[in-house]
Coordinates of C-alpha atoms and ligand atoms in Angstrom, one line a residue:
S1 CA 89.4 0.3 -75.5
K2 CA 88.0 1.7 -72.3
T3 CA 89.6 3.2 -69.3
R4 CA 88.3 3.3 -65.8
V5 CA 87.9 6.6 -64.0
Y6 CA 90.2 5.7 -61.1
E7 CA 93.0 4.8 -63.6
I8 CA 92.9 8.2 -65.3
A9 CA 92.7 9.9 -61.9
K10 CA 95.8 8.1 -60.8
E11 CA 97.6 9.0 -64.0
L12 CA 96.8 12.7 -63.5
G13 CA 97.7 12.6 -59.9
M14 CA 94.3 13.5 -58.5
N15 CA 91.6 11.6 -56.6
S16 CA 88.6 10.0 -58.4
K17 CA 86.1 12.2 -56.7
E18 CA 87.7 15.4 -58.1
L19 CA 87.8 13.9 -61.5
I20 CA 84.2 12.9 -61.4
E21 CA 83.2 16.4 -60.4
I22 CA 85.2 17.9 -63.3
L23 CA 83.6 15.4 -65.8
Q24 CA 80.2 16.5 -64.7
E25 CA 80.9 20.2 -64.7
E26 CA 83.0 20.6 -67.8
F27 CA 81.9 17.7 -70.0
D28 CA 78.4 17.1 -68.7
I29 CA 79.1 13.4 -68.3
Q30 CA 77.4 11.6 -65.5
V31 CA 79.7 9.1 -63.9
K32 CA 78.4 6.6 -61.3
S33 CA 81.6 5.5 -59.6
H34 CA 85.4 5.4 -60.0
M35 CA 85.0 2.0 -61.6
S36 CA 83.0 3.5 -64.5
T37 CA 84.7 3.4 -67.9
L38 CA 85.3 6.4 -70.3
E39 CA 85.6 6.7 -74.1
D40 CA 89.1 7.3 -75.4
E41 CA 88.1 10.8 -76.8
T42 CA 86.8 11.8 -73.4
V43 CA 90.0 10.7 -71.8
E44 CA 92.1 12.8 -74.2
A45 CA 89.9 15.9 -73.7
I46 CA 90.0 15.6 -70.0
K47 CA 93.8 15.2 -69.9
E48 CA 94.2 18.3 -72.0
L49 CA 91.9 20.3 -69.8
I50 CA 93.6 19.4 -66.6
E51 CA 97.0 20.3 -68.1
E52 CA 95.6 23.7 -69.1
M53 CA 94.2 24.3 -65.6
R54 CA 97.5 23.4 -64.1
E55 CA 99.4 25.8 -66.4
T56 CA 97.1 28.7 -65.5
K57 CA 97.6 28.0 -61.8
K58 CA 101.4 28.0 -62.3
T59 CA 101.4 31.4 -64.0
E60 CA 99.1 32.8 -61.4
K61 CA 101.4 31.7 -58.7
K62 CA 104.3 33.2 -60.6
H63 CA 102.6 36.5 -60.7
K64 CA 101.8 36.4 -57.1
D65 CA 105.4 35.6 -56.2
L66 CA 106.6 38.4 -58.5
S67 CA 104.3 41.0 -56.9
K68 CA 105.4 39.8 -53.5
D69 CA 109.0 40.3 -54.5
A70 CA 108.2 43.7 -55.8
K71 CA 106.5 44.6 -52.5
E72 CA 109.4 43.3 -50.5
L73 CA 111.8 45.3 -52.7
S74 CA 110.0 48.6 -52.2
K75 CA 109.8 47.9 -48.5
E76 CA 113.5 47.5 -48.5
E77 CA 113.9 50.7 -50.5
E78 CA 111.8 52.5 -47.9
E79 CA 114.0 51.2 -45.2
I80 CA 117.1 52.3 -47.0
T81 CA 115.7 55.9 -47.5
E82 CA 114.7 55.9 -43.8
L83 CA 118.2 55.0 -42.9
T84 CA 119.7 57.7 -45.1
E85 CA 117.2 60.2 -43.8
E86 CA 118.2 59.5 -40.3
R87 CA 121.8 60.1 -41.3
T88 CA 121.3 63.5 -42.9
I89 CA 123.1 65.6 -40.2
K90 CA 126.8 65.0 -40.7
E91 CA 129.6 65.9 -38.5
I92 CA 133.1 66.7 -39.8
R93 CA 136.3 67.7 -38.2
L94 CA 138.5 70.1 -40.0
S95 CA 141.8 71.8 -39.6
E96 CA 141.5 75.5 -39.6
E97 CA 144.5 76.2 -41.6
N98 CA 144.4 76.8 -45.3
L99 CA 140.8 75.8 -45.7
T100 CA 139.7 76.5 -49.2
L101 CA 136.4 76.2 -50.9
D102 CA 137.3 73.2 -53.1
K103 CA 138.6 71.3 -50.0
L104 CA 135.5 72.1 -48.1
A105 CA 133.3 71.0 -50.9
K106 CA 135.2 67.7 -50.9
V107 CA 134.7 67.0 -47.3
I108 CA 131.1 67.9 -47.3
G109 CA 130.6 65.9 -50.4
V110 CA 129.0 68.4 -52.7
E111 CA 130.2 70.1 -55.9
Q112 CA 132.1 73.3 -55.3
N113 CA 130.0 74.9 -58.0
D114 CA 126.8 74.1 -56.2
I115 CA 128.1 75.8 -53.1
I116 CA 129.0 78.9 -55.1
K117 CA 125.5 78.9 -56.6
D118 CA 123.7 78.3 -53.3
M119 CA 125.7 80.9 -51.5
F120 CA 125.2 83.3 -54.3
L121 CA 121.5 83.0 -53.9
K122 CA 122.0 83.9 -50.3
G123 CA 123.9 87.0 -51.2
K124 CA 127.4 85.7 -50.7
I125 CA 129.9 85.7 -53.6
L126 CA 132.5 83.0 -53.5
R127 CA 135.2 82.0 -56.0
P128 CA 136.5 78.6 -56.8
G129 CA 139.3 77.7 -54.5
Q130 CA 138.8 80.7 -52.3
E131 CA 140.3 80.7 -48.8
L132 CA 137.5 80.6 -46.2
D133 CA 137.3 81.9 -42.7
K134 CA 135.8 79.8 -39.9
N135 CA 132.5 81.6 -39.9
T136 CA 132.0 81.1 -43.6
V137 CA 133.0 77.4 -43.4
E138 CA 130.3 77.0 -40.7
E139 CA 127.7 78.8 -42.6
I140 CA 128.4 76.8 -45.8
A141 CA 128.5 73.5 -43.9
L142 CA 125.3 74.2 -42.1
S143 CA 123.4 74.8 -45.3
Y144 CA 124.3 71.2 -46.2
N145 CA 123.3 69.8 -42.9
T146 CA 126.9 69.4 -41.8
I147 CA 128.3 70.5 -38.4
V148 CA 131.9 71.4 -38.3
S149 CA 134.2 71.2 -35.4
F150 CA 137.7 72.6 -35.8
D151 CA 141.0 71.0 -34.8
S152 CA 143.9 72.9 -33.5
P153 CA 142.2 75.5 -31.4
K154 CA 144.8 78.1 -32.1
I155 CA 144.2 81.6 -31.2
E156 CA 142.0 83.0 -34.0
P157 CA 143.5 85.9 -35.7
E158 CA 141.1 88.8 -35.3
V159 CA 138.7 88.5 -38.2
V160 CA 139.1 91.8 -39.9
E161 CA 135.7 92.5 -41.2
S162 CA 136.4 93.5 -44.8
D163 CA 133.8 96.2 -44.4
E164 CA 134.6 97.6 -47.8
E165 CA 133.9 94.3 -49.5
D166 CA 130.6 93.3 -47.9
L167 CA 129.0 96.4 -46.6
E168 CA 125.6 95.5 -47.9
L169 CA 126.0 92.0 -46.7
Q170 CA 126.9 93.2 -43.3
L171 CA 123.8 95.3 -43.3
A172 CA 121.8 92.2 -44.2
K173 CA 123.3 90.3 -41.3
R174 CA 120.9 91.6 -38.7
W175 CA 118.0 90.0 -40.7
I176 CA 119.9 86.9 -41.8
E177 CA 120.7 86.1 -38.2
I178 CA 117.1 86.2 -37.2
Y179 CA 116.3 83.8 -40.0
E180 CA 119.0 81.5 -38.7
K181 CA 118.6 81.8 -34.9
E182 CA 115.1 82.9 -34.2
Q183 CA 113.0 80.8 -36.5
D184 CA 110.1 81.0 -34.0
R185 CA 109.8 84.6 -34.9
L186 CA 109.1 84.0 -38.5
T187 CA 105.6 84.0 -39.9
N188 CA 104.1 83.5 -43.3
R189 CA 103.8 86.4 -45.7
P190 CA 101.7 86.9 -48.9
P191 CA 103.4 85.6 -52.1
V192 CA 104.9 88.0 -54.5
V193 CA 104.1 87.0 -58.1
T194 CA 105.7 88.0 -61.4
I195 CA 103.9 87.4 -64.6
M196 CA 106.2 86.6 -67.5
G197 CA 105.8 85.4 -71.1
H198 CA 106.1 86.3 -74.8
V199 CA 105.1 89.7 -76.0
D200 CA 101.4 90.0 -76.8
H201 CA 100.5 86.8 -75.0
G202 CA 98.5 88.8 -72.5
K203 CA 100.7 89.7 -69.5
T204 CA 99.3 93.2 -69.2
S205 CA 95.7 92.1 -69.8
L206 CA 96.0 89.4 -67.2
L207 CA 97.4 91.9 -64.6
D208 CA 94.5 94.2 -65.4
A209 CA 91.9 91.5 -65.2
I210 CA 93.2 90.3 -61.8
R211 CA 93.4 93.8 -60.5
H212 CA 89.9 94.8 -61.6
S213 CA 88.2 91.8 -60.4
H214 CA 89.8 91.5 -57.0
L215 CA 90.3 94.8 -55.4
A216 CA 89.8 94.4 -51.7
E217 CA 86.2 95.4 -51.0
K218 CA 87.0 98.1 -48.5
E219 CA 89.2 99.7 -51.0
E220 CA 86.6 100.0 -53.7
G221 CA 86.3 103.5 -54.9
G222 CA 90.0 104.2 -54.2
I223 CA 91.8 105.5 -57.2
T224 CA 94.2 102.9 -58.4
Q225 CA 97.6 104.2 -58.9
S226 CA 100.3 102.5 -60.8
I227 CA 103.3 102.2 -58.6
G228 CA 104.8 99.1 -60.2
A229 CA 103.1 96.5 -58.1
Y230 CA 99.8 95.9 -56.5
Q231 CA 98.2 93.7 -53.9
I232 CA 94.8 92.0 -54.1
E233 CA 92.8 89.9 -51.7
Y234 CA 91.3 86.6 -52.8
K235 CA 89.2 84.6 -50.3
G236 CA 90.9 86.5 -47.5
E237 CA 94.4 85.8 -48.8
K238 CA 96.6 88.5 -50.0
I239 CA 98.7 88.2 -53.2
T240 CA 101.2 90.8 -54.5
F241 CA 101.7 91.2 -58.2
I242 CA 104.7 93.0 -59.7
D243 CA 103.2 94.8 -62.7
T244 CA 106.4 95.7 -64.4
P245 CA 106.9 92.4 -66.1
G246 CA 110.1 91.7 -67.8
H247 CA 112.5 89.0 -66.9
E248 CA 115.5 91.4 -67.2
A249 CA 114.5 93.0 -64.0
F250 CA 113.8 89.6 -62.6
T251 CA 117.3 88.3 -63.3
E252 CA 119.0 91.5 -62.4
M253 CA 117.3 91.3 -59.0
R254 CA 118.6 87.9 -58.5
A255 CA 122.1 88.9 -59.5
R256 CA 122.0 91.4 -56.6
G257 CA 120.9 88.6 -54.3
A258 CA 117.5 90.3 -53.9
Q259 CA 115.1 87.8 -55.3
V260 CA 111.8 89.4 -54.9
T261 CA 109.6 86.9 -56.7
D262 CA 108.2 83.9 -55.0
I263 CA 106.1 82.5 -57.9
V264 CA 106.3 83.0 -61.6
V265 CA 103.1 82.9 -63.7
L266 CA 104.2 82.0 -67.2
V267 CA 101.6 83.2 -69.7
I268 CA 101.3 81.3 -73.0
A269 CA 98.7 82.4 -75.6
A270 CA 96.8 79.3 -76.7
D271 CA 96.6 80.6 -80.3
D272 CA 100.3 81.1 -80.6
G273 CA 102.0 78.5 -78.4
V274 CA 105.4 78.5 -76.9
M275 CA 107.5 81.3 -78.4
P276 CA 111.2 82.4 -78.0
Q277 CA 110.5 84.7 -75.1
T278 CA 108.4 82.0 -73.4
I279 CA 111.4 79.8 -73.4
E280 CA 113.6 82.6 -72.2
A281 CA 111.3 83.5 -69.4
C282 CA 111.0 79.9 -68.4
N283 CA 114.7 79.5 -68.2
H284 CA 115.1 82.6 -66.1
A285 CA 112.5 81.3 -63.6
K286 CA 114.1 77.8 -63.6
S287 CA 117.6 79.1 -63.1
A288 CA 116.3 81.2 -60.1
N289 CA 114.5 78.1 -58.7
V290 CA 111.2 79.9 -58.6
P291 CA 108.1 77.7 -59.0
I292 CA 106.3 78.2 -62.3
I293 CA 102.5 78.2 -62.8
V294 CA 101.5 78.1 -66.5
A295 CA 98.5 80.2 -67.5
I296 CA 97.3 79.2 -71.0
N297 CA 95.7 82.4 -72.1
K298 CA 93.3 83.5 -74.8
I299 CA 91.2 80.3 -74.6
D300 CA 88.2 82.4 -75.8
K301 CA 89.7 82.6 -79.2
P302 CA 88.3 80.2 -81.9
N303 CA 91.8 79.2 -82.9
A304 CA 93.0 78.5 -79.3
N305 CA 94.6 75.1 -79.1
I306 CA 95.1 74.1 -75.5
D307 CA 96.4 70.6 -76.2
L308 CA 98.9 71.8 -78.7
T309 CA 100.1 74.4 -76.2
K310 CA 100.6 71.7 -73.6
Q311 CA 102.5 69.5 -76.1
Q312 CA 104.8 72.4 -76.7
M313 CA 105.2 73.0 -73.0
V314 CA 106.5 69.4 -72.8
S315 CA 108.7 69.5 -75.9
K316 CA 110.1 73.0 -75.7
L317 CA 110.0 73.9 -72.0
N318 CA 110.3 70.6 -70.4
L319 CA 107.3 71.4 -68.2
V320 CA 104.8 68.6 -68.0
P321 CA 101.2 69.7 -67.1
E322 CA 99.7 68.1 -64.0
D323 CA 96.8 66.5 -65.9
W324 CA 99.4 64.9 -68.2
G325 CA 101.1 63.3 -65.2
G326 CA 103.7 66.0 -64.6
D327 CA 104.0 68.5 -61.8
T328 CA 103.5 71.8 -63.6
I329 CA 100.2 73.4 -62.5
T330 CA 98.6 74.6 -65.7
V331 CA 95.5 76.8 -65.8
P332 CA 93.6 77.7 -69.0
I333 CA 92.4 81.3 -68.8
S334 CA 91.1 84.2 -70.7
A335 CA 92.3 87.6 -69.6
K336 CA 89.6 89.0 -71.9
T337 CA 86.5 87.2 -70.4
S338 CA 88.1 86.6 -67.0
K339 CA 87.4 82.9 -67.4
G340 CA 89.8 80.8 -65.2
I341 CA 91.2 83.8 -63.4
D342 CA 89.8 82.6 -60.0
D343 CA 91.3 79.1 -60.7
L344 CA 94.7 80.8 -61.3
L345 CA 94.5 82.7 -58.0
E346 CA 93.5 79.6 -56.2
M347 CA 96.6 77.8 -57.6
I348 CA 98.8 80.7 -56.6
I349 CA 97.6 80.5 -53.1
L350 CA 98.1 76.7 -53.1
V351 CA 101.7 77.0 -54.4
A352 CA 102.4 79.7 -51.9
E353 CA 101.2 77.5 -49.1
L354 CA 103.5 74.7 -50.3
Q355 CA 106.4 77.1 -50.6
D356 CA 105.9 78.2 -47.0
I357 CA 107.0 81.7 -47.6
K358 CA 108.4 83.2 -44.5
C359 CA 109.3 86.7 -43.2
I360 CA 110.2 88.5 -40.0
P361 CA 106.9 90.2 -39.2
D362 CA 108.1 93.0 -37.0
G363 CA 111.1 95.1 -36.2
K364 CA 113.2 97.1 -38.7
A365 CA 112.3 96.7 -42.3
R366 CA 114.2 95.6 -45.3
A367 CA 112.7 96.0 -48.7
V368 CA 113.5 95.5 -52.4
I369 CA 113.3 98.5 -54.7
I370 CA 111.4 97.5 -57.8
E371 CA 111.0 100.8 -59.5
S372 CA 112.5 104.3 -59.2
K373 CA 112.1 107.6 -60.8
V374 CA 112.2 111.4 -60.2
D375 CA 108.9 113.2 -59.9
K376 CA 109.0 116.9 -60.6
A377 CA 107.0 117.8 -57.6
M378 CA 108.0 115.1 -55.2
G379 CA 111.6 114.5 -56.0
P380 CA 113.2 111.0 -56.1
L381 CA 110.7 108.2 -55.7
G382 CA 111.2 104.5 -55.2
T383 CA 108.7 101.7 -55.1
V384 CA 109.6 99.0 -52.7
I385 CA 108.2 95.7 -51.7
V386 CA 108.8 95.0 -48.0
K387 CA 110.5 91.7 -47.4
D388 CA 110.9 91.8 -43.6
G389 CA 109.8 93.9 -40.7
I390 CA 107.6 97.0 -40.9
L391 CA 108.5 100.0 -42.8
K392 CA 107.3 103.2 -41.1
T393 CA 107.3 106.9 -41.9
G394 CA 110.2 108.5 -40.2
D395 CA 112.5 105.5 -40.6
D396 CA 116.1 106.2 -41.6
F397 CA 117.4 103.9 -44.4
V398 CA 120.1 103.2 -46.8
A399 CA 119.5 101.7 -50.2
G400 CA 122.7 101.0 -52.1
A401 CA 124.5 104.2 -52.6
T402 CA 121.5 106.3 -51.7
Y403 CA 119.9 107.0 -48.3
G404 CA 117.1 108.9 -46.7
R405 CA 114.2 109.1 -44.3
V406 CA 110.8 107.9 -45.1
R407 CA 108.8 111.1 -45.5
R408 CA 105.7 109.7 -47.0
M409 CA 104.4 106.3 -48.3
I410 CA 101.8 105.9 -50.9
N411 CA 100.1 102.5 -51.5
D412 CA 98.8 101.0 -54.7
K413 CA 95.4 102.6 -54.2
G414 CA 97.0 106.1 -54.0
Q415 CA 96.5 106.4 -50.3
S416 CA 99.1 107.6 -47.8
V417 CA 100.0 105.0 -45.3
D418 CA 102.2 105.1 -42.2
E419 CA 103.2 101.5 -42.2
A420 CA 104.0 98.8 -44.7
T421 CA 104.1 95.1 -43.7
P422 CA 105.9 92.3 -45.6
S423 CA 105.0 91.8 -49.2
T424 CA 103.2 95.1 -49.3
P425 CA 104.3 97.4 -52.2
V426 CA 104.6 101.1 -51.4
Q427 CA 106.0 104.1 -53.1
V428 CA 108.5 105.8 -50.8
L429 CA 109.3 109.6 -50.7
G430 CA 112.5 110.8 -49.0
F431 CA 115.4 109.4 -50.9
N432 CA 118.4 111.8 -51.2
D433 CA 118.8 110.6 -54.8
V434 CA 117.2 108.2 -57.2
P435 CA 117.9 104.7 -55.9
S436 CA 119.2 102.1 -58.2
M437 CA 116.5 99.7 -59.2
H438 CA 116.6 96.4 -57.5
S439 CA 118.9 97.4 -54.7
I440 CA 117.8 96.6 -51.2
L441 CA 116.6 99.2 -48.7
Y442 CA 117.7 98.6 -45.1
V443 CA 116.3 100.6 -42.2
V444 CA 119.1 101.7 -39.9
D445 CA 119.4 103.4 -36.5
S446 CA 120.1 106.9 -37.5
K447 CA 120.4 109.3 -40.4
D448 CA 124.2 109.5 -39.7
E449 CA 124.6 105.8 -40.0
A450 CA 122.6 105.8 -43.2
R451 CA 124.7 108.5 -44.8
T452 CA 128.0 107.0 -43.7
I453 CA 127.2 103.6 -45.2
A454 CA 125.7 105.0 -48.4
E455 CA 128.8 107.1 -48.9
K456 CA 131.1 104.1 -48.4
I457 CA 129.0 102.1 -50.9
R458 CA 129.1 104.9 -53.4
Q459 CA 132.9 105.1 -53.0
R460 CA 133.2 101.4 -53.6
E461 CA 131.0 101.4 -56.6
L462 CA 133.2 104.1 -58.1
E463 CA 136.3 102.2 -57.4
K464 CA 134.8 99.1 -58.9
S465 CA 133.7 100.8 -62.1
Q466 CA 137.2 102.2 -62.5
S467 CA 139.1 99.0 -61.7
S468 CA 138.9 95.9 -63.8
N469 CA 135.7 94.1 -64.9
K470 CA 134.0 91.7 -62.8
R471 CA 135.6 88.4 -63.4
H472 CA 133.6 85.8 -65.3
I473 CA 134.7 82.8 -67.2
K474 CA 136.2 83.1 -70.6
L475 CA 136.3 80.2 -73.0
E476 CA 140.1 80.1 -73.2
D477 CA 140.4 80.0 -69.4
I478 CA 138.1 77.1 -68.9
M479 CA 140.8 74.5 -68.5
E480 CA 142.7 76.5 -66.0
M481 CA 139.6 77.4 -64.0
M482 CA 138.4 73.9 -64.0
Q483 CA 141.6 72.3 -62.9
A484 CA 141.0 73.8 -59.5
Q485 CA 137.7 72.0 -59.3
E486 CA 136.7 68.4 -58.6
K487 CA 134.0 68.3 -61.2
K488 CA 134.4 70.5 -64.2
T489 CA 131.4 72.5 -65.2
L490 CA 131.0 74.6 -68.3
N491 CA 127.9 76.8 -68.5
I492 CA 126.9 77.9 -72.0
L493 CA 124.2 80.3 -73.1
L494 CA 123.5 79.6 -76.7
K495 CA 121.8 81.9 -79.3
A496 CA 121.2 80.9 -82.9
S497 CA 119.0 81.9 -85.8
T498 CA 116.8 78.8 -86.0
Y499 CA 115.6 76.0 -83.9
G500 CA 117.2 73.5 -86.2
E501 CA 120.6 75.1 -85.5
I502 CA 120.0 75.0 -81.8
E503 CA 119.2 71.3 -82.0
A504 CA 122.3 70.6 -84.1
L505 CA 124.5 72.6 -81.8
K506 CA 123.1 71.0 -78.6
N507 CA 123.7 67.6 -80.0
A508 CA 127.3 68.5 -81.0
I509 CA 128.0 70.1 -77.7
Q510 CA 126.6 67.2 -75.7
K511 CA 129.2 65.0 -77.3
F512 CA 131.8 66.6 -75.2
E513 CA 130.2 65.4 -72.0
N514 CA 132.2 62.9 -70.1
P515 CA 132.4 61.9 -66.5
D516 CA 134.9 64.7 -65.9
I517 CA 133.0 67.5 -67.4
D518 CA 129.5 68.7 -67.0
I519 CA 128.4 70.9 -69.9
K520 CA 125.2 72.8 -69.1
I521 CA 123.3 74.8 -71.6
V522 CA 121.7 77.3 -69.2
H523 CA 119.6 78.8 -72.0
A524 CA 119.2 78.3 -75.7
G525 CA 117.3 80.8 -77.7
I526 CA 116.6 82.3 -81.1
G527 CA 117.6 85.8 -82.2
A528 CA 120.2 88.4 -81.4
I529 CA 122.1 88.3 -78.2
S530 CA 120.3 90.7 -75.8
T531 CA 121.0 92.3 -72.5
S532 CA 118.7 89.8 -70.9
D533 CA 121.0 87.0 -72.2
I534 CA 124.0 88.8 -70.7
M535 CA 122.3 89.1 -67.4
L536 CA 121.4 85.4 -67.3
A537 CA 124.9 84.6 -68.4
S538 CA 126.2 86.7 -65.6
A539 CA 124.0 85.2 -63.0
S540 CA 124.9 81.7 -64.0
D541 CA 128.5 82.4 -65.0
A542 CA 128.1 81.3 -68.5
V543 CA 129.9 81.8 -71.8
V544 CA 127.7 83.3 -74.5
L545 CA 128.0 81.5 -77.8
G546 CA 126.2 83.1 -80.8
F547 CA 125.6 81.2 -83.9
R548 CA 124.7 83.2 -87.0
V549 CA 123.3 85.9 -84.8
K550 CA 124.4 89.4 -83.9
A551 CA 124.7 90.9 -80.5
D552 CA 122.7 94.1 -79.6
S553 CA 125.0 97.1 -79.0
K554 CA 123.5 97.4 -75.5
A555 CA 124.3 93.8 -74.9
I556 CA 127.9 94.2 -76.0
K557 CA 128.3 97.1 -73.6
M558 CA 126.8 95.2 -70.8
A559 CA 128.9 92.2 -71.5
E560 CA 132.0 94.3 -71.3
A561 CA 130.9 95.8 -68.1
E562 CA 130.1 92.4 -66.6
G563 CA 133.1 90.7 -68.0
I564 CA 131.0 88.2 -69.9
Q565 CA 132.5 86.7 -73.0
I566 CA 130.5 86.6 -76.2
R567 CA 131.9 84.4 -79.0
R568 CA 130.1 84.4 -82.3
Y569 CA 130.4 81.8 -85.1
N570 CA 129.0 81.1 -88.5
I571 CA 130.2 77.6 -89.0
I572 CA 129.3 74.8 -86.6
F573 CA 132.7 73.3 -87.1
D574 CA 134.5 76.5 -85.8
L575 CA 132.3 76.5 -82.7
I576 CA 133.0 72.9 -81.9
D577 CA 136.6 73.3 -82.7
D578 CA 136.9 76.2 -80.2
L579 CA 135.1 74.2 -77.6
K580 CA 137.4 71.3 -78.1
K581 CA 140.5 73.5 -77.9
A582 CA 139.1 75.2 -74.8
L583 CA 138.5 71.9 -73.1
E584 CA 142.0 70.8 -74.0
G585 CA 143.3 74.2 -72.6
M586 CA 144.7 75.2 -76.0
L587 CA 142.3 78.0 -77.0
E588 CA 144.0 81.3 -77.7
P589 CA 142.3 84.4 -76.2
E590 CA 140.4 86.5 -78.6
E591 CA 141.8 89.7 -80.3
Ligands
GDP1 P1 101.5 91.6 -73.3 O1 102.4 92.1 -74.4 O2 101.9 90.2 -72.9 O3 101.4 92.4 -72.1 O4 100.1 91.4 -73.9 P2 98.8 92.3 -73.8 O5 98.2 92.1 -72.5 O6 99.1 93.7 -74.2 O7 97.9 91.6 -74.9 C1 98.2 91.6 -76.3 C2 96.9 91.5 -77.1 O8 96.2 90.3 -76.8 C3 96.0 92.7 -76.8 O9 95.4 93.1 -78.0 C4 94.9 92.0 -75.9 O10 93.7 92.6 -76.0 C5 94.9 90.6 -76.4 N1 94.5 89.6 -75.4 C6 95.1 89.5 -74.2 N2 94.5 88.5 -73.5 C7 93.5 88.0 -74.3 C8 92.5 87.0 -74.1 O11 92.4 86.3 -73.1 N3 91.7 86.8 -75.2 C9 91.7 87.5 -76.3 N4 90.9 87.3 -77.3 N5 92.6 88.5 -76.5 C10 93.5 88.8 -75.5

């Protein structure tokens, strides 16, 4: 039987002309008119083809619709974020009476612990549930974009400045206020960089390579002098490097609220990969919120494996290199051949720009002491890196319990200078005694003022060392401490003898997580519990749990002084059992 073209067209819901075109194009059949007849086979084939064409059209449309939907969704999302961004400044009203930190945290809508951490980094030490005065409330609220107005304008009791407590903080006030109130005065300063990494991965070699290849031209010929830090110039930009690497110093400085490092360069040898101290250094930097640039070193070696190193960065450090889609700048270098060093410097400058590192460019100086010693001929010496203002010869200063007048300043090229600007390292002569490392030097108005303050600080330090330990969390007190808080947080620093153990413990510990408790492992590492662990635990208020590892005698002493609890275990079950008891508030104190 034969069918006419127009009949098929009708059946398929199209007009004859279209059908005739398709017949010609797809089947190479010449049809004269819509009255022409077609073979059955042809009819079947054409029906199939049309069906297929329609299906494809349908799915195409579906795709189009879907992508339209997605676009609309993301537009909606944008609108929502815009809205929330507009709403970032909050206003709250509070009653002045009995305002405690946990209540304030609730009204601001942040975790009490986050406030404690943030304020700690600003140099203010707060305790959970602590009563707050108005100024502190305002200060805290402001740092979360919240403006407070107070109800019941009762007469403020004279705020007795507890000068004993916060002498150093009061000293810092002058500078902090400028940061808060006179932001126009602030300018950018060069970045201060610390190089960290596992032993023998090339930290010293890298520091040397940078120093030798980039001494500022005019200074060539000057005798370089090791004062603990140096400054180079690269493409007209200055960069300061602290050349006493070691994260202990780094964390200790932070514990004193004197973070000196703006950027950490984490060196990893490409022939050795991520090692225990790499992990430790990385955690220190992370916990201090300092941006990390990874330098993969020793790429000149035949057994260097850059890809493997990057894999380990991801798996062991949780740092994903940029070229793998992450945000960790990673530069392959050789400290030996100087390959890649310029790229590294370029990246440091880039990161510094993004960080927008500010300072007060003029006025009285404050500086961080990064090294100190006694010289037979010159007496007590301290190397400082200026943070704000200009340090000048003749300035009277106080630095922790020591004080003095700047008699002479020597820069990293061994030259005497009369002035040091922000981020410049100089060795200072004129201390009355050896200053404690990492304390902050503040220039004050007169020698008398300097001496009086230093003596008060010394007195306080004495009292403190005689009285009880600094209070840190103990496992058996967790429950009690946490009851005062909205969200319970337990920080743990974990040391074990193998990676396998760490993995097993991490898994077991994570099982205790629930909506009410946040268990954070601030650091997990292999080997004996060291002073560096204690410092990190102190800075992050963590309990130290050791599994089948010892603690250094120095670490034990330091833990005692800092009030950090170390608990050691040989059986996973015991550790887990103690944790469980601690979280139920049933753990007996040690001894
Ligand atoms: P640090 O302990 O991290 O300060 O490491 P060092 O800078 O002392 O370097 C340890 C060893 O590795 C020394 O023998 C260096 O000569 C060597 N080294 C450092 N960087 C490189 C490099 O880029 N290539 C090669 N082949 N050896 C290097």
